[in-house]
Amino acid sequence: MAHGQTTSTGNAVSWRQDAVRVLCTLVLLGCSPLPTDVARDAPAMTPTLADSSRMYSQVVAGFVHSCALTDDGAAVCWGNNDYGQLGTDAAAESCGGRPCSSTPVSVSGGRSFTVLAAGWVHNCGIASGGAAYCWGGGAQSGRGYLGDGAVSRSETPVRVLADSAFVAVTIGDGHTCALTESGLAYCWGQNDRGQVGDGTDLDRSSPVLVSTSLRFLSLSAGAYHTCGVTTSNAAYCWGDHRWGQLGVGDVEYNSAAVNEAAPPAGGGGLLVAEIAAGWQHTCALTTTGAAYCWGRNDDARQLGDGSDATLRGTPARVVGGMTFVALTAGPLSTCGHTAADALYCWGGNYYGGLGNGETDASGVGHPVRAQGGPFADVGIGQGHACAIKADQRLWCWGDQSAGQF
C-alpha cells in the first residue's frame, strides 16, 4: 500500500537526482519534488487493493511513504524509511539500497490516535486527549521538525511540547501546524520563509502561536507556506510566496520580499469552506462547492485551470464547473471529492498518480475521474495515492518504487 512514482534505474539517475535535492535544499530554489530514483515495480495505473486484512478509518500520504489509522485507532506506515518516518526500525526491506517496507508496519509505542498527518520525512498524530506526537525527522539538522524541543530525528513518536490540546494537525516540508479546539493555530519547525507564522524567520523546535488574533476552522501546510480558513470563512496564508501560493496577488518568481511572516488575507476574497495546500500551490473550496487554485502551475499544471500559466497569484476556478464537498492536495496534484464520493483529480500524473488509467508527463490541467471507488478518504503523495472505500479497505495507485504498495 502506498504512494509514489516509478523511475528509471541506475546509479547515474540516483546521483543526478540526489544532487538536485541537495541543491534545492541549500539554495532554496523552490524546486519541484523529484521522482524517487529506485525502479522497483511498474506503476499501477488504476486503483489496486493494497490491504484486505485490516479496516481503515484514515489514510495520509507523505512524499514516498504513507500512513493510515486502523478502525481501532492504531497507526501503521509503509514505504520509504530513510528518516524513520515509518515510526519503527522494523522496516527490513531494501528499495534500491534504501530502507523501506512494502507492507504496513505498526508505529512504535502502541498509542491510539484520532487523526494523522504526513509530511515529506516526518509524521504526526493526535492522541485521545489532544496530545500531539511526531516521528521521523529531517534531512537537515536543527530544524525542530518534531516539536519536542530537540533537533534530532526519532523512529519512535515523541510528544510535542505544548500545553494546549489539539484537534487537527498538518505538515509541510519541515514545518508542522496544529489547531486547538478554540481555533488557535500553533506551528513549529523550519521557518526560513515565515511558514511558522510567528512574525520571525527563526526555526522553532517547539510550538509557537501564529501571530494573529484570528481563529481558524482548519489549517493546511504546503512545502514552505501555510493557509487557514477562519471562522468567518476567509482564507489567510503565510510563508513562501515565490510562486503566488499565498493568493495575495501576482508576483514575479523569486522576487524580493515576497515572504509573509504573519497571515495576510489570501484567496481573493472568496468565502472559503476548506483549503488544501500542495507543495507550491494552494486550492480552496468555496461555501458553494466551487474549487479555486493559485500558485505554481508550470511543472504539473496543478492549478487545474486548463492553462499553461507558470504561476498565478490570485485564484482561478478549476475548469469544468464541477462542485465538490472536500479537497485533498498532494505535492503536485489535487483531488476533489463529490457528494457521491467520486474522486476527480488534476495535476501531476507522470506515474499514473491521478488514477485515471493514464500517464501524462506534462500533467493534466483539468479534473479527471479516478477509477474505482467510491472513496471515502484519500491521501496523495508525490506520484502515488491511497484511498479508503466505504467498506474501509485500502486501495492505492501510481508509483511503487519505494514500497508504497
Tab-separated table of C-alpha atoms in Angstrom:
chain	number	residue	atom	x	y	z
A	1	MET	CA	0.000	0.000	0.000
A	2	ALA	CA	1.205	3.440	-0.597
A	3	HIS	CA	2.034	6.138	-2.963
A	4	GLY	CA	4.805	7.345	-5.086
A	5	GLN	CA	6.163	7.011	-8.549
A	6	THR	CA	8.435	4.881	-10.602
A	7	THR	CA	11.573	5.962	-12.260
A	8	SER	CA	14.488	4.952	-14.329
A	9	THR	CA	17.086	2.803	-12.702
A	10	GLY	CA	20.820	3.190	-12.376
A	11	ASN	CA	23.447	4.963	-10.310
A	12	ALA	CA	23.629	7.853	-12.748
A	13	VAL	CA	19.983	8.660	-12.182
A	14	SER	CA	20.398	8.283	-8.428
A	15	TRP	CA	23.392	10.611	-8.339
A	16	ARG	CA	21.735	13.231	-10.503
A	17	GLN	CA	18.502	13.362	-8.520
A	18	ASP	CA	20.237	13.328	-5.137
A	19	ALA	CA	22.431	16.189	-6.324
A	20	VAL	CA	19.402	18.242	-7.365
A	21	ARG	CA	17.749	17.572	-3.984
A	22	VAL	CA	20.825	18.903	-2.210
A	23	LEU	CA	20.927	21.958	-4.452
A	24	CYS	CA	17.267	22.722	-3.801
A	25	THR	CA	17.856	22.420	-0.066
A	26	LEU	CA	20.970	24.575	0.035
A	27	VAL	CA	19.889	27.475	-2.089
A	28	LEU	CA	16.113	27.246	-1.589
A	29	LEU	CA	15.300	27.370	-5.259
A	30	GLY	CA	11.729	26.267	-4.785
A	31	CYS	CA	12.436	23.182	-6.864
A	32	SER	CA	9.698	20.692	-7.591
A	33	PRO	CA	9.774	17.365	-5.814
A	34	LEU	CA	11.663	14.845	-7.913
A	35	PRO	CA	10.783	11.236	-8.621
A	36	THR	CA	12.318	8.583	-6.457
A	37	ASP	CA	15.384	7.034	-8.078
A	38	VAL	CA	14.503	3.406	-7.398
A	39	ALA	CA	12.950	1.163	-10.047
A	40	ARG	CA	11.024	-1.484	-8.130
A	41	ASP	CA	7.773	-2.256	-9.900
A	42	ALA	CA	5.821	-0.689	-12.711
A	43	PRO	CA	3.329	1.920	-11.541
A	44	ALA	CA	-0.282	0.887	-11.048
A	45	MET	CA	-2.349	2.947	-13.444
A	46	THR	CA	-5.639	2.302	-11.662
A	47	PRO	CA	-6.576	1.614	-8.013
A	48	THR	CA	-5.236	-1.686	-6.680
A	49	LEU	CA	-6.370	-3.380	-3.490
A	50	ALA	CA	-3.447	-2.791	-1.149
A	51	ASP	CA	-4.592	-4.456	2.061
A	52	SER	CA	-7.583	-6.690	2.649
A	53	SER	CA	-6.534	-7.826	6.115
A	54	ARG	CA	-7.489	-4.677	8.036
A	55	MET	CA	-10.136	-1.996	8.109
A	56	TYR	CA	-9.033	1.633	7.978
A	57	SER	CA	-10.558	4.951	9.013
A	58	GLN	CA	-7.991	7.430	7.593
A	59	VAL	CA	-5.097	7.416	5.153
A	60	VAL	CA	-2.444	10.112	4.617
A	61	ALA	CA	0.466	10.239	2.192
A	62	GLY	CA	3.911	11.704	2.598
A	63	PHE	CA	6.435	12.185	-0.153
A	64	VAL	CA	7.168	8.492	-0.844
A	65	HIS	CA	5.524	6.873	2.173
A	66	SER	CA	2.031	6.577	3.604
A	67	CYS	CA	0.408	6.101	6.987
A	68	ALA	CA	-3.080	5.061	7.995
A	69	LEU	CA	-5.280	4.632	11.032
A	70	THR	CA	-6.955	1.298	11.570
A	71	ASP	CA	-10.542	1.252	12.758
A	72	ASP	CA	-9.337	0.898	16.362
A	73	GLY	CA	-7.010	3.923	16.174
A	74	ALA	CA	-3.687	2.136	15.655
A	75	ALA	CA	-1.196	3.846	13.332
A	76	VAL	CA	0.643	1.932	10.610
A	77	CYS	CA	3.029	3.223	7.943
A	78	TRP	CA	4.775	1.851	4.857
A	79	GLY	CA	7.075	2.946	2.048
A	80	ASN	CA	10.420	4.726	2.354
A	81	ASN	CA	12.060	4.859	5.800
A	82	ASP	CA	15.211	6.919	5.204
A	83	TYR	CA	14.466	9.199	8.142
A	84	GLY	CA	12.492	6.929	10.441
A	85	GLN	CA	9.192	8.197	9.062
A	86	LEU	CA	7.606	4.760	9.371
A	87	GLY	CA	7.885	5.080	13.136
A	88	THR	CA	9.869	1.884	13.571
A	89	ASP	CA	13.217	0.304	12.758
A	90	ALA	CA	11.411	-2.875	11.720
A	91	ALA	CA	11.315	-1.917	8.039
A	92	ALA	CA	13.668	-4.661	6.913
A	93	GLU	CA	13.268	-4.380	3.146
A	94	SER	CA	15.563	-2.523	0.791
A	95	CYS	CA	14.372	-0.372	-2.090
A	96	GLY	CA	17.428	0.382	-4.167
A	97	GLY	CA	19.628	0.221	-1.085
A	98	ARG	CA	17.292	2.394	0.988
A	99	PRO	CA	15.263	1.113	3.941
A	100	CYS	CA	11.596	0.593	3.256
A	101	SER	CA	8.589	-1.597	3.897
A	102	SER	CA	6.094	-2.551	1.205
A	103	THR	CA	3.623	-3.731	3.837
A	104	PRO	CA	2.201	-1.752	6.769
A	105	VAL	CA	4.296	-1.773	9.940
A	106	SER	CA	2.980	-0.645	13.307
A	107	VAL	CA	4.212	2.694	14.586
A	108	SER	CA	6.185	2.184	17.802
A	109	GLY	CA	4.606	2.938	21.134
A	110	GLY	CA	1.221	1.301	20.700
A	111	ARG	CA	-0.695	4.574	21.036
A	112	SER	CA	-4.140	5.163	19.641
A	113	PHE	CA	-4.655	8.265	17.537
A	114	THR	CA	-7.709	10.174	16.387
A	115	VAL	CA	-6.053	11.760	13.353
A	116	LEU	CA	-2.764	11.549	11.430
A	117	ALA	CA	-0.780	13.870	9.163
A	118	ALA	CA	2.125	13.013	6.862
A	119	GLY	CA	4.918	15.212	5.552
A	120	TRP	CA	7.988	14.740	3.399
A	121	VAL	CA	10.043	12.927	6.036
A	122	HIS	CA	8.011	13.043	9.254
A	123	ASN	CA	4.518	12.345	10.525
A	124	CYS	CA	2.373	13.414	13.442
A	125	GLY	CA	-0.710	12.109	15.174
A	126	ILE	CA	-3.109	13.431	17.775
A	127	ALA	CA	-3.916	11.067	20.612
A	128	SER	CA	-7.152	10.999	22.530
A	129	GLY	CA	-6.983	13.898	24.960
A	130	GLY	CA	-5.350	16.147	22.373
A	131	ALA	CA	-1.642	15.452	22.881
A	132	ALA	CA	0.344	15.557	19.633
A	133	TYR	CA	3.131	13.089	18.839
A	134	CYS	CA	5.552	13.207	15.912
A	135	TRP	CA	8.166	10.844	14.485
A	136	GLY	CA	10.712	10.732	11.687
A	137	GLY	CA	12.888	13.730	11.077
A	138	GLY	CA	14.513	15.974	8.567
A	139	ALA	CA	17.327	15.678	6.114
A	140	GLN	CA	18.828	18.714	7.808
A	141	SER	CA	19.636	19.061	11.485
A	142	GLY	CA	18.496	21.970	13.562
A	143	ARG	CA	15.008	22.331	12.155
A	144	GLY	CA	12.978	21.060	15.105
A	145	TYR	CA	10.662	19.040	12.884
A	146	LEU	CA	9.115	17.045	15.731
A	147	GLY	CA	8.176	19.872	18.079
A	148	ASP	CA	9.673	18.204	21.148
A	149	GLY	CA	12.260	20.894	21.795
A	150	ALA	CA	15.036	18.827	20.231
A	151	VAL	CA	16.541	18.933	16.746
A	152	SER	CA	17.123	15.235	16.175
A	153	ARG	CA	15.015	12.671	14.350
A	154	SER	CA	13.229	9.824	16.110
A	155	GLU	CA	11.909	6.463	14.936
A	156	THR	CA	9.615	6.466	17.975
A	157	PRO	CA	6.815	9.034	18.400
A	158	VAL	CA	7.843	11.870	20.722
A	159	ARG	CA	5.410	14.196	22.434
A	160	VAL	CA	5.100	17.725	21.113
A	161	LEU	CA	5.871	20.279	23.837
A	162	ALA	CA	2.561	22.073	24.192
A	163	ASP	CA	0.187	22.942	26.998
A	164	SER	CA	-2.736	23.128	24.590
A	165	ALA	CA	-4.784	20.184	23.388
A	166	PHE	CA	-5.016	19.862	19.602
A	167	VAL	CA	-7.820	18.675	17.336
A	168	ALA	CA	-6.069	18.846	13.937
A	169	VAL	CA	-2.536	18.751	12.554
A	170	THR	CA	-0.950	19.402	9.147
A	171	ILE	CA	2.625	19.020	7.870
A	172	GLY	CA	4.630	20.754	5.143
A	173	ASP	CA	8.245	20.063	4.237
A	174	GLY	CA	9.993	20.878	7.505
A	175	HIS	CA	7.245	22.588	9.481
A	176	THR	CA	4.086	21.467	11.227
A	177	CYS	CA	0.981	23.326	12.375
A	178	ALA	CA	-1.782	22.250	14.727
A	179	LEU	CA	-5.165	23.648	15.660
A	180	THR	CA	-6.780	23.835	19.093
A	181	GLU	CA	-10.481	23.307	19.682
A	182	SER	CA	-10.868	27.054	20.211
A	183	GLY	CA	-9.325	27.775	16.800
A	184	LEU	CA	-5.851	28.894	17.825
A	185	ALA	CA	-3.075	27.986	15.375
A	186	TYR	CA	0.339	26.824	16.583
A	187	CYS	CA	3.295	25.951	14.344
A	188	TRP	CA	6.876	24.699	14.718
A	189	GLY	CA	9.885	23.599	12.685
A	190	GLN	CA	11.580	25.168	9.674
A	191	ASN	CA	10.781	28.865	9.376
A	192	ASP	CA	13.135	30.373	6.811
A	193	ARG	CA	10.199	31.549	4.707
A	194	GLY	CA	7.963	32.631	7.576
A	195	GLN	CA	5.897	29.441	7.304
A	196	VAL	CA	5.594	29.116	11.088
A	197	GLY	CA	3.765	32.437	11.118
A	198	ASP	CA	5.152	33.891	14.345
A	199	GLY	CA	6.459	37.070	12.751
A	200	THR	CA	10.066	35.831	12.514
A	201	ASP	CA	12.226	33.686	10.261
A	202	LEU	CA	13.685	31.687	13.156
A	203	ASP	CA	13.306	27.906	13.233
A	204	ARG	CA	11.205	26.720	16.164
A	205	SER	CA	11.788	23.380	17.895
A	206	SER	CA	8.546	23.637	19.904
A	207	PRO	CA	5.136	25.151	19.075
A	208	VAL	CA	4.654	28.912	18.883
A	209	LEU	CA	1.375	30.750	18.433
A	210	VAL	CA	0.741	32.090	14.947
A	211	SER	CA	0.929	35.873	15.120
A	212	THR	CA	-2.701	36.818	14.653
A	213	SER	CA	-5.904	37.304	16.597
A	214	LEU	CA	-7.758	35.235	14.009
A	215	ARG	CA	-9.450	31.960	14.932
A	216	PHE	CA	-9.369	29.147	12.401
A	217	LEU	CA	-11.662	26.314	11.395
A	218	SER	CA	-8.898	24.411	9.592
A	219	LEU	CA	-5.249	24.608	8.547
A	220	SER	CA	-3.236	23.190	5.659
A	221	ALA	CA	0.553	23.288	5.217
A	222	GLY	CA	2.399	23.393	1.905
A	223	ALA	CA	6.129	22.935	1.482
A	224	TYR	CA	7.063	26.378	2.801
A	225	HIS	CA	3.704	28.061	3.343
A	226	THR	CA	0.614	27.559	5.460
A	227	CYS	CA	-3.016	28.506	4.956
A	228	GLY	CA	-6.055	28.532	7.190
A	229	VAL	CA	-9.803	29.085	6.970
A	230	THR	CA	-11.094	31.491	9.599
A	231	THR	CA	-14.374	31.302	11.466
A	232	SER	CA	-15.717	33.905	9.018
A	233	ASN	CA	-14.828	31.644	6.065
A	234	ALA	CA	-11.931	33.793	4.904
A	235	ALA	CA	-8.643	32.326	3.661
A	236	TYR	CA	-5.407	33.526	5.245
A	237	CYS	CA	-1.950	32.295	4.223
A	238	TRP	CA	1.627	32.916	5.346
A	239	GLY	CA	5.144	31.908	4.368
A	240	ASP	CA	6.627	31.453	0.903
A	241	HIS	CA	5.010	33.434	-1.908
A	242	ARG	CA	7.597	32.937	-4.655
A	243	TRP	CA	5.005	31.180	-6.805
A	244	GLY	CA	1.989	33.206	-5.694
A	245	GLN	CA	0.868	30.429	-3.358
A	246	LEU	CA	-0.381	32.857	-0.682
A	247	GLY	CA	-3.045	34.123	-3.058
A	248	VAL	CA	-2.404	37.795	-2.264
A	249	GLY	CA	-1.502	38.962	-5.765
A	250	ASP	CA	0.652	38.126	-8.743
A	251	VAL	CA	4.413	38.083	-8.291
A	252	GLU	CA	7.469	37.611	-10.406
A	253	TYR	CA	9.018	34.286	-9.397
A	254	ASN	CA	11.571	34.573	-6.622
A	255	SER	CA	11.172	38.350	-6.393
A	256	ALA	CA	12.447	40.040	-3.252
A	257	ALA	CA	10.403	40.402	-0.068
A	258	VAL	CA	7.628	38.037	-1.037
A	259	ASN	CA	7.557	36.019	2.168
A	260	GLU	CA	4.989	36.765	4.836
A	261	ALA	CA	5.822	36.039	8.460
A	262	ALA	CA	2.253	36.634	9.658
A	263	PRO	CA	-1.049	35.852	7.938
A	264	PRO	CA	-2.201	38.195	5.169
A	265	ALA	CA	-5.642	37.719	3.658
A	266	GLY	CA	-5.489	35.434	0.634
A	267	GLY	CA	-7.884	33.639	-1.619
A	268	GLY	CA	-9.136	36.712	-3.462
A	269	GLY	CA	-11.937	37.422	-1.038
A	270	LEU	CA	-13.698	34.105	-1.641
A	271	LEU	CA	-15.968	32.658	1.036
A	272	VAL	CA	-13.988	29.504	1.746
A	273	ALA	CA	-15.191	26.292	3.371
A	274	GLU	CA	-11.929	24.349	3.083
A	275	ILE	CA	-8.347	24.922	1.964
A	276	ALA	CA	-5.735	22.435	0.720
A	277	ALA	CA	-2.081	23.397	0.294
A	278	GLY	CA	0.143	21.463	-2.090
A	279	TRP	CA	3.898	21.734	-2.429
A	280	GLN	CA	3.881	25.157	-4.069
A	281	HIS	CA	0.224	25.642	-4.902
A	282	THR	CA	-2.987	26.114	-2.943
A	283	CYS	CA	-6.583	25.172	-3.667
A	284	ALA	CA	-9.729	26.223	-1.859
A	285	LEU	CA	-13.322	25.082	-1.812
A	286	THR	CA	-15.915	27.820	-1.581
A	287	THR	CA	-19.019	27.581	0.549
A	288	THR	CA	-20.945	26.800	-2.655
A	289	GLY	CA	-18.620	23.899	-3.570
A	290	ALA	CA	-16.581	25.547	-6.328
A	291	ALA	CA	-12.834	24.782	-6.457
A	292	TYR	CA	-10.264	27.537	-6.995
A	293	CYS	CA	-6.461	27.216	-7.113
A	294	TRP	CA	-3.445	29.524	-7.179
A	295	GLY	CA	0.354	29.318	-7.012
A	296	ARG	CA	2.704	27.242	-9.149
A	297	ASN	CA	1.437	25.660	-12.345
A	298	ASP	CA	4.323	25.183	-14.756
A	299	ASP	CA	5.626	21.749	-13.756
A	300	ALA	CA	2.435	19.726	-13.410
A	301	ARG	CA	-0.486	22.021	-14.301
A	302	GLN	CA	-1.577	21.582	-10.710
A	303	LEU	CA	-3.946	24.561	-10.733
A	304	GLY	CA	-6.447	22.676	-12.886
A	305	ASP	CA	-7.449	25.863	-14.687
A	306	GLY	CA	-6.731	24.461	-18.145
A	307	SER	CA	-3.882	26.887	-18.752
A	308	ASP	CA	-0.125	26.648	-19.170
A	309	ALA	CA	0.489	29.663	-16.950
A	310	THR	CA	3.722	29.468	-14.950
A	311	LEU	CA	2.024	30.722	-11.795
A	312	ARG	CA	-0.987	32.614	-10.524
A	313	GLY	CA	-1.023	34.894	-7.500
A	314	THR	CA	-4.806	35.097	-7.371
A	315	PRO	CA	-7.406	32.311	-7.511
A	316	ALA	CA	-8.587	30.822	-10.783
A	317	ARG	CA	-11.511	28.413	-10.880
A	318	VAL	CA	-10.799	24.790	-11.734
A	319	VAL	CA	-12.230	24.155	-15.203
A	320	GLY	CA	-15.320	22.067	-15.765
A	321	GLY	CA	-17.705	23.805	-13.390
A	322	MET	CA	-17.893	20.856	-11.009
A	323	THR	CA	-18.788	21.221	-7.349
A	324	PHE	CA	-17.159	19.279	-4.525
A	325	VAL	CA	-17.652	18.622	-0.840
A	326	ALA	CA	-13.950	18.286	0.051
A	327	LEU	CA	-10.456	18.800	-1.351
A	328	THR	CA	-7.182	16.935	-0.763
A	329	ALA	CA	-3.863	18.268	-2.054
A	330	GLY	CA	-0.627	16.394	-2.661
A	331	PRO	CA	2.748	17.856	-3.643
A	332	LEU	CA	1.870	18.182	-7.327
A	333	SER	CA	-1.826	17.369	-7.602
A	334	THR	CA	-5.220	17.876	-6.000
A	335	CYS	CA	-8.378	15.775	-5.808
A	336	GLY	CA	-11.927	16.949	-5.295
A	337	HIS	CA	-14.463	14.701	-3.583
A	338	THR	CA	-18.015	14.808	-4.903
A	339	ALA	CA	-21.116	14.251	-2.777
A	340	ALA	CA	-21.197	10.697	-4.142
A	341	ASP	CA	-17.564	10.086	-3.015
A	342	ALA	CA	-16.201	10.075	-6.561
A	343	LEU	CA	-12.687	11.474	-6.884
A	344	TYR	CA	-11.789	13.940	-9.618
A	345	CYS	CA	-8.105	14.848	-9.716
A	346	TRP	CA	-5.790	17.176	-11.629
A	347	GLY	CA	-2.084	17.947	-11.775
A	348	GLY	CA	0.972	15.693	-11.893
A	349	ASN	CA	0.355	12.314	-13.492
A	350	TYR	CA	3.777	11.089	-14.559
A	351	TYR	CA	3.320	7.762	-12.758
A	352	GLY	CA	-0.431	7.452	-13.030
A	353	GLY	CA	-0.972	9.113	-9.671
A	354	LEU	CA	-4.335	10.535	-10.750
A	355	GLY	CA	-5.718	7.004	-11.004
A	356	ASN	CA	-7.456	7.524	-14.326
A	357	GLY	CA	-5.580	4.768	-16.155
A	358	GLU	CA	-3.229	7.107	-17.988
A	359	THR	CA	0.086	8.892	-17.579
A	360	ASP	CA	0.945	12.379	-18.748
A	361	ALA	CA	4.446	13.773	-18.439
A	362	SER	CA	3.231	17.378	-18.609
A	363	GLY	CA	0.441	16.991	-16.071
A	364	VAL	CA	-3.329	17.185	-16.503
A	365	GLY	CA	-4.750	20.689	-16.290
A	366	HIS	CA	-8.372	19.669	-15.735
A	367	PRO	CA	-10.232	17.237	-13.466
A	368	VAL	CA	-10.217	13.565	-14.477
A	369	ARG	CA	-12.026	10.849	-12.581
A	370	ALA	CA	-10.020	8.322	-10.594
A	371	GLN	CA	-11.225	4.858	-11.489
A	372	GLY	CA	-12.757	2.607	-8.871
A	373	GLY	CA	-14.419	3.974	-5.799
A	374	PRO	CA	-16.450	5.440	-4.376
A	375	PHE	CA	-13.711	6.528	-1.973
A	376	ALA	CA	-14.428	7.979	1.455
A	377	ASP	CA	-10.880	9.267	2.110
A	378	VAL	CA	-7.705	9.799	0.086
A	379	GLY	CA	-4.048	10.641	0.721
A	380	ILE	CA	-1.879	11.979	-2.110
A	381	GLY	CA	1.890	11.607	-2.370
A	382	GLN	CA	4.359	12.790	-4.950
A	383	GLY	CA	3.420	10.203	-7.550
A	384	HIS	CA	1.011	7.854	-5.797
A	385	ALA	CA	-2.227	7.961	-3.880
A	386	CYS	CA	-4.073	5.689	-1.459
A	387	ALA	CA	-7.771	5.797	-0.675
A	388	ILE	CA	-10.299	4.069	1.555
A	389	LYS	CA	-13.594	2.742	0.253
A	390	ALA	CA	-16.835	2.649	2.224
A	391	ASP	CA	-16.010	-0.915	3.314
A	392	GLN	CA	-12.824	0.519	4.948
A	393	ARG	CA	-10.473	-1.394	2.639
A	394	LEU	CA	-7.390	0.340	1.309
A	395	TRP	CA	-6.654	0.884	-2.384
A	396	CYS	CA	-3.561	2.517	-3.915
A	397	TRP	CA	-2.291	3.545	-7.330
A	398	GLY	CA	0.675	5.207	-9.006
A	399	ASP	CA	4.318	4.772	-8.091
A	400	GLN	CA	5.540	1.692	-6.224
A	401	SER	CA	9.255	2.432	-6.337
A	402	ALA	CA	9.734	2.789	-2.578
A	403	GLY	CA	7.415	0.035	-1.428
A	404	GLN	CA	4.347	2.291	-1.376
A	405	PHE	CA	2.115	-0.721	-2.042
